mmCIF file of C-alpha atoms in Angstrom:
data_model
loop_
_atom_site.group_PDB
_atom_site.id
_atom_site.type_symbol
_atom_site.label_atom_id
_atom_site.label_comp_id
_atom_site.label_asym_id
_atom_site.label_seq_id
_atom_site.Cartn_x
_atom_site.Cartn_y
_atom_site.Cartn_z
ATOM 1 C CA MET A 1 135.935 207.068 21.132
ATOM 2 C CA SER A 2 134.355 207.410 24.530
ATOM 3 C CA GLN A 3 131.230 205.802 23.225
ATOM 4 C CA THR A 4 133.148 202.875 21.829
ATOM 5 C CA VAL A 5 134.879 202.218 25.126
ATOM 6 C CA SER A 6 131.609 202.444 26.925
ATOM 7 C CA GLU A 7 130.053 199.973 24.566
ATOM 8 C CA HIS A 8 132.930 197.558 25.105
ATOM 9 C CA VAL A 9 132.559 197.828 28.838
ATOM 10 C CA SER A 10 128.824 197.236 28.648
ATOM 11 C CA TYR A 11 129.324 194.266 26.359
ATOM 12 C CA ALA A 12 131.887 192.735 28.648
ATOM 13 C CA LYS A 13 129.586 193.168 31.608
ATOM 14 C CA GLU A 14 126.695 191.526 29.817
ATOM 15 C CA ARG A 15 128.941 188.730 28.642
ATOM 16 C CA GLY A 16 130.131 188.152 32.193
ATOM 17 C CA GLU A 17 126.587 188.025 33.500
ATOM 18 C CA CYS A 18 125.692 185.562 30.751
ATOM 19 C CA ILE A 19 128.607 183.344 31.657
ATOM 20 C CA GLU A 20 127.523 183.436 35.329
ATOM 21 C CA ARG A 21 123.984 182.412 34.366
ATOM 22 C CA VAL A 22 125.363 179.548 32.252
ATOM 23 C CA MET A 23 127.494 178.387 35.192
ATOM 24 C CA GLU A 24 124.496 178.520 37.526
ATOM 25 C CA LEU A 25 122.539 176.482 34.993
ATOM 26 C CA TYR A 26 125.256 173.815 34.919
ATOM 27 C CA GLU A 27 125.386 173.733 38.725
ATOM 28 C CA ASN A 28 121.627 173.366 38.978
ATOM 29 C CA THR A 29 121.716 170.591 36.386
ATOM 30 C CA ASP A 30 124.370 168.718 38.361
ATOM 31 C CA ALA A 31 122.295 169.123 41.508
ATOM 32 C CA VAL A 32 119.263 167.722 39.716
ATOM 33 C CA ARG A 33 121.352 164.823 38.420
ATOM 34 C CA GLN A 34 122.686 164.080 41.914
ATOM 35 C CA HIS A 35 119.156 164.157 43.413
ATOM 36 C CA ASN A 36 117.768 160.712 42.384
ATOM 37 C CA PRO A 37 114.326 159.996 43.992
ATOM 38 C CA LYS A 38 114.582 156.293 43.145
ATOM 39 C CA THR A 39 117.879 155.969 44.983
ATOM 40 C CA GLU A 40 116.509 157.779 48.026
ATOM 41 C CA THR A 41 113.428 155.507 48.063
ATOM 42 C CA GLU A 42 115.605 152.406 47.855
ATOM 43 C CA ASP A 43 117.773 153.689 50.698
ATOM 44 C CA ALA A 44 114.720 154.397 52.847
ATOM 45 C CA SER A 45 113.284 150.942 52.070
ATOM 46 C CA ALA A 46 116.570 149.258 52.972
ATOM 47 C CA LYS A 47 116.680 151.110 56.290
ATOM 48 C CA THR A 48 113.079 150.097 57.022
ATOM 49 C CA GLN A 49 113.786 146.443 56.194
ATOM 50 C CA HIS A 50 116.894 146.474 58.335
ATOM 51 C CA THR A 51 114.924 147.925 61.267
ATOM 52 C CA GLU A 52 112.141 145.346 60.852
ATOM 53 C CA ARG A 53 114.709 142.533 60.673
ATOM 54 C CA ASP A 54 116.314 143.751 63.881
ATOM 55 C CA LEU A 55 112.908 143.873 65.577
ATOM 56 C CA LEU A 56 112.031 140.353 64.392
ATOM 57 C CA GLN A 57 115.392 139.033 65.566
ATOM 58 C CA ALA A 58 114.931 140.653 68.969
ATOM 59 C CA ARG A 59 111.410 139.222 69.234
ATOM 60 C CA ASN A 60 112.663 135.773 68.234
ATOM 61 C CA ASN A 61 115.397 135.961 70.853
ATOM 62 C CA ASN A 62 112.829 136.907 73.496
ATOM 63 C CA LEU A 63 110.553 134.021 72.490
ATOM 64 C CA THR A 64 113.465 131.577 72.624
ATOM 65 C CA LYS A 65 114.389 132.817 76.087
ATOM 66 C CA GLU A 66 110.765 132.551 77.270
ATOM 67 C CA ARG A 67 110.495 129.011 75.890
ATOM 68 C CA GLU A 68 113.678 127.940 77.666
ATOM 69 C CA GLU A 69 112.376 129.449 80.918
ATOM 70 C CA GLN A 70 109.051 127.621 80.483
ATOM 71 C CA TRP A 71 110.817 124.290 79.894
ATOM 72 C CA ALA A 72 112.890 124.869 83.022
ATOM 73 C CA THR A 73 109.690 125.598 84.969
ATOM 74 C CA ILE A 74 108.075 122.427 83.580
ATOM 75 C CA GLU A 75 111.058 120.330 84.692
ATOM 76 C CA ILE A 76 110.867 121.837 88.181
ATOM 77 C CA LEU A 77 107.131 121.091 88.362
ATOM 78 C CA LYS A 78 107.672 117.510 87.133
ATOM 79 C CA ASN A 79 110.271 116.936 89.835
ATOM 80 C CA GLU A 80 107.923 118.382 92.457
ATOM 81 C CA ILE A 81 105.080 116.140 91.229
ATOM 82 C CA ASP A 82 107.341 113.073 91.350
ATOM 83 C CA GLN A 83 108.389 113.953 94.892
ATOM 84 C CA LEU A 84 104.773 114.501 95.948
ATOM 85 C CA GLN A 85 103.820 111.125 94.453
ATOM 86 C CA LYS A 86 106.625 109.424 96.381
ATOM 87 C CA THR A 87 105.500 111.161 99.573
ATOM 88 C CA LYS A 88 101.894 110.110 98.915
ATOM 89 C CA ASP A 89 102.931 106.492 98.271
ATOM 90 C CA GLU A 90 104.972 106.421 101.480
ATOM 91 C CA LEU A 91 102.104 107.894 103.518
ATOM 92 C CA GLN A 92 99.697 105.383 101.965
ATOM 93 C CA ARG A 93 102.076 102.544 102.833
ATOM 94 C CA LYS A 94 102.270 103.724 106.450
ATOM 95 C CA LEU A 95 98.486 104.101 106.588
ATOM 96 C CA ASN A 96 97.992 100.602 105.218
ATOM 97 C CA ALA A 97 100.486 99.220 107.721
ATOM 98 C CA SER A 98 98.706 101.022 110.565
ATOM 99 C CA GLU A 99 95.317 99.701 109.468
ATOM 100 C CA ALA A 100 96.791 96.237 109.122
ATOM 101 C CA GLN A 101 98.052 96.352 112.702
ATOM 102 C CA GLU A 102 94.691 97.520 114.022
ATOM 103 C CA GLN A 103 92.356 95.475 111.860
ATOM 104 C CA GLY A 104 94.452 92.626 110.512
ATOM 105 C CA ARG A 105 95.484 92.259 106.908
ATOM 106 C CA TRP A 106 94.798 90.247 103.776
ATOM 107 C CA THR A 107 97.643 88.440 102.057
ATOM 108 C CA SER A 108 97.445 86.217 98.993
ATOM 109 C CA PHE A 109 98.661 82.713 98.185
ATOM 110 C CA LYS A 110 97.796 81.036 94.891
ATOM 111 C CA SER A 111 94.007 81.246 94.471
ATOM 112 C CA SER A 112 93.192 82.282 98.043
ATOM 113 C CA PHE A 113 93.428 85.347 100.274
ATOM 114 C CA TYR A 114 94.246 85.007 103.979
ATOM 115 C CA TYR A 115 93.240 87.432 106.704
ATOM 116 C CA ILE A 116 95.600 87.404 109.681
ATOM 117 C CA PRO A 117 94.617 89.783 112.632
ATOM 118 C CA ALA A 118 92.452 87.630 119.267
ATOM 119 C CA LYS A 119 89.159 86.275 119.755
ATOM 120 C CA ASN A 120 87.782 82.901 120.712
ATOM 121 C CA TRP A 121 87.332 80.326 117.983
ATOM 122 C CA ASN A 122 83.610 80.995 117.332
ATOM 123 C CA ASP A 123 83.984 84.782 117.286
ATOM 124 C CA SER A 124 87.010 84.456 115.054
ATOM 125 C CA ARG A 125 85.037 82.374 112.606
ATOM 126 C CA GLN A 126 82.160 84.855 112.660
ATOM 127 C CA ASP A 127 84.574 87.657 111.866
ATOM 128 C CA CYS A 128 85.774 85.755 108.813
ATOM 129 C CA ILE A 129 82.192 85.096 107.705
ATOM 130 C CA ASN A 130 81.428 88.797 108.031
ATOM 131 C CA ARG A 131 84.269 89.382 105.617
ATOM 132 C CA GLY A 132 82.876 86.945 103.079
ATOM 133 C CA ALA A 133 85.399 84.308 104.114
ATOM 134 C CA ASP A 134 85.841 81.531 106.724
ATOM 135 C CA LEU A 135 88.551 80.187 108.965
ATOM 136 C CA VAL A 136 91.353 78.764 106.889
ATOM 137 C CA ILE A 137 91.256 75.201 105.555
ATOM 138 C CA ILE A 138 94.749 73.809 105.009
ATOM 139 C CA ASN A 139 94.955 71.308 102.167
ATOM 140 C CA SER A 140 98.676 70.889 101.540
ATOM 141 C CA LYS A 141 102.127 71.130 103.092
ATOM 142 C CA GLU A 142 102.862 74.036 100.777
ATOM 143 C CA GLU A 143 99.889 75.955 102.123
ATOM 144 C CA GLN A 144 100.791 74.999 105.702
ATOM 145 C CA ASP A 145 104.326 76.300 105.245
ATOM 146 C CA PHE A 146 103.060 79.516 103.672
ATOM 147 C CA ILE A 147 100.706 80.242 106.571
ATOM 148 C CA THR A 148 103.252 79.471 109.296
ATOM 149 C CA LYS A 149 105.682 81.780 107.539
ATOM 150 C CA GLN A 150 103.085 84.554 107.567
ATOM 151 C CA LEU A 151 102.516 84.046 111.291
ATOM 152 C CA GLY A 152 106.199 84.396 112.031
ATOM 153 C CA GLY A 153 106.088 82.241 115.187
ATOM 154 C CA SER A 154 102.685 83.453 116.431
ATOM 155 C CA ARG A 155 99.673 81.239 117.159
ATOM 156 C CA ALA A 156 96.360 81.437 115.297
ATOM 157 C CA TRP A 157 93.014 79.656 115.005
ATOM 158 C CA ILE A 158 92.392 77.531 111.923
ATOM 159 C CA GLY A 159 89.081 76.226 110.600
ATOM 160 C CA LEU A 160 89.273 72.777 112.195
ATOM 161 C CA SER A 161 87.317 71.358 115.175
ATOM 162 C CA ASP A 162 85.700 68.235 116.659
ATOM 163 C CA ILE A 163 82.851 70.199 118.249
ATOM 164 C CA ALA A 164 80.159 68.074 116.611
ATOM 165 C CA THR A 165 81.659 64.671 117.474
ATOM 166 C CA GLU A 166 84.557 64.200 119.863
ATOM 167 C CA GLY A 167 87.602 62.865 118.052
ATOM 168 C CA GLU A 168 86.096 63.418 114.604
ATOM 169 C CA TRP A 169 87.926 66.427 113.281
ATOM 170 C CA LYS A 170 86.317 68.319 110.418
ATOM 171 C CA TRP A 171 86.955 71.511 108.563
ATOM 172 C CA VAL A 172 84.454 74.380 108.674
ATOM 173 C CA ASP A 173 83.117 73.374 105.253
ATOM 174 C CA GLY A 174 82.208 69.928 106.614
ATOM 175 C CA THR A 175 85.010 67.988 104.928
ATOM 176 C CA PRO A 176 86.853 65.419 107.073
ATOM 177 C CA LEU A 177 90.472 65.874 108.030
ATOM 178 C CA THR A 178 92.795 63.951 105.720
ATOM 179 C CA THR A 179 96.019 65.976 105.623
ATOM 180 C CA MET A 180 97.189 66.849 109.119
ATOM 181 C CA TYR A 181 100.139 68.562 110.793
ATOM 182 C CA TRP A 182 99.633 67.911 114.537
ATOM 183 C CA ARG A 183 102.403 68.532 117.010
ATOM 184 C CA THR A 184 103.771 65.427 118.698
ATOM 185 C CA GLY A 185 101.194 64.156 121.228
ATOM 186 C CA GLU A 186 98.346 66.244 119.773
ATOM 187 C CA PRO A 187 95.396 66.303 119.698
ATOM 188 C CA ASN A 188 95.094 65.175 123.321
ATOM 189 C CA ASN A 189 91.810 66.804 124.458
ATOM 190 C CA ALA A 190 93.584 67.643 127.725
ATOM 191 C CA ASN A 191 90.880 70.062 128.913
ATOM 192 C CA GLU A 192 87.953 69.679 126.546
ATOM 193 C CA GLU A 193 90.002 71.087 123.725
ATOM 194 C CA ASP A 194 87.798 70.924 120.630
ATOM 195 C CA CYS A 195 89.263 73.618 118.363
ATOM 196 C CA ALA A 196 92.516 73.558 116.401
ATOM 197 C CA GLU A 197 95.180 76.197 116.251
ATOM 198 C CA ILE A 198 98.636 76.657 114.807
ATOM 199 C CA PHE A 199 100.847 76.905 117.908
ATOM 200 C CA GLU A 200 104.444 78.185 117.958
ATOM 201 C CA PRO A 201 105.104 77.180 114.337
ATOM 202 C CA ARG A 202 108.793 76.349 114.387
ATOM 203 C CA ASP A 203 108.307 73.541 111.889
ATOM 204 C CA THR A 204 105.531 72.126 109.712
ATOM 205 C CA GLU A 205 103.944 69.921 112.446
ATOM 206 C CA CYS A 206 102.569 72.639 114.716
ATOM 207 C CA TRP A 207 98.803 72.052 115.107
ATOM 208 C CA ASN A 208 97.418 71.947 118.632
ATOM 209 C CA ASP A 209 93.948 71.323 120.043
ATOM 210 C CA GLN A 210 92.829 74.118 122.357
ATOM 211 C CA LYS A 211 89.759 75.172 124.328
ATOM 212 C CA CYS A 212 87.458 77.008 121.915
ATOM 213 C CA SER A 213 86.955 79.793 124.487
ATOM 214 C CA ASP A 214 90.639 80.654 124.529
ATOM 215 C CA LEU A 215 91.628 83.932 122.866
ATOM 216 C CA ALA A 216 93.989 83.885 119.912
ATOM 217 C CA PRO A 217 94.535 85.557 116.554
ATOM 218 C CA TRP A 218 92.922 83.824 113.591
ATOM 219 C CA ILE A 219 93.374 83.339 109.875
ATOM 220 C CA CYS A 220 90.555 83.894 107.403
ATOM 221 C CA GLU A 221 90.591 82.395 103.933
ATOM 222 C CA LYS A 222 88.635 83.781 101.005
ATOM 223 C CA LYS A 223 88.647 82.141 97.598
ATOM 224 C CA SER A 224 89.493 84.304 94.604
ATOM 225 C CA GLY A 225 86.386 85.697 92.942
ATOM 226 C CA SER A 226 84.214 85.225 96.013
ATOM 227 C CA GLY A 227 83.887 88.999 96.563
#
């Protein structure tokens, strides 16, 4: 009897331990099932891709910002260059005007250039020759009006004289005078006046004979293409 009870107790104990081992086996199996290496790899890959995408987006944003800043800098530099060019042009204009006041200036009309800067008639002509030109020869009313307009009321020597033969007026190139714009009563040779000038040009007829030794501004004429 005692042995039988003892056997039952031992059997029950062994059976309980067996059941516990079976339960542990099921739990371990479930744990193995829940642990899926493929799923973990996919999760890790997704996290890596997400991180890389964030980094690329941040880098792209930085590049966009840098590009916008560079364009803004370029616009600022362009504006500064434009302003410098305007300043340069203005300084060049003032320099040209200053040189024109000191040395005279060239101005153009049709196929000729005219240099308007006071010397006597001979020295004035020599100055023109040194410039590859000569004292102006006026061939038309249109040219006469243009020159008087340039003078703005001032006097100036022109390339006309009767130095060679009194009363026989010729241009510096040797051609005789045919078109003339003498003031009323001129030429009068009042005091051995053998050289012609434009004098107080208020209208077209403003030529005057003057002593060649007198000092006055002068007008040089240079044909286009003559250097």
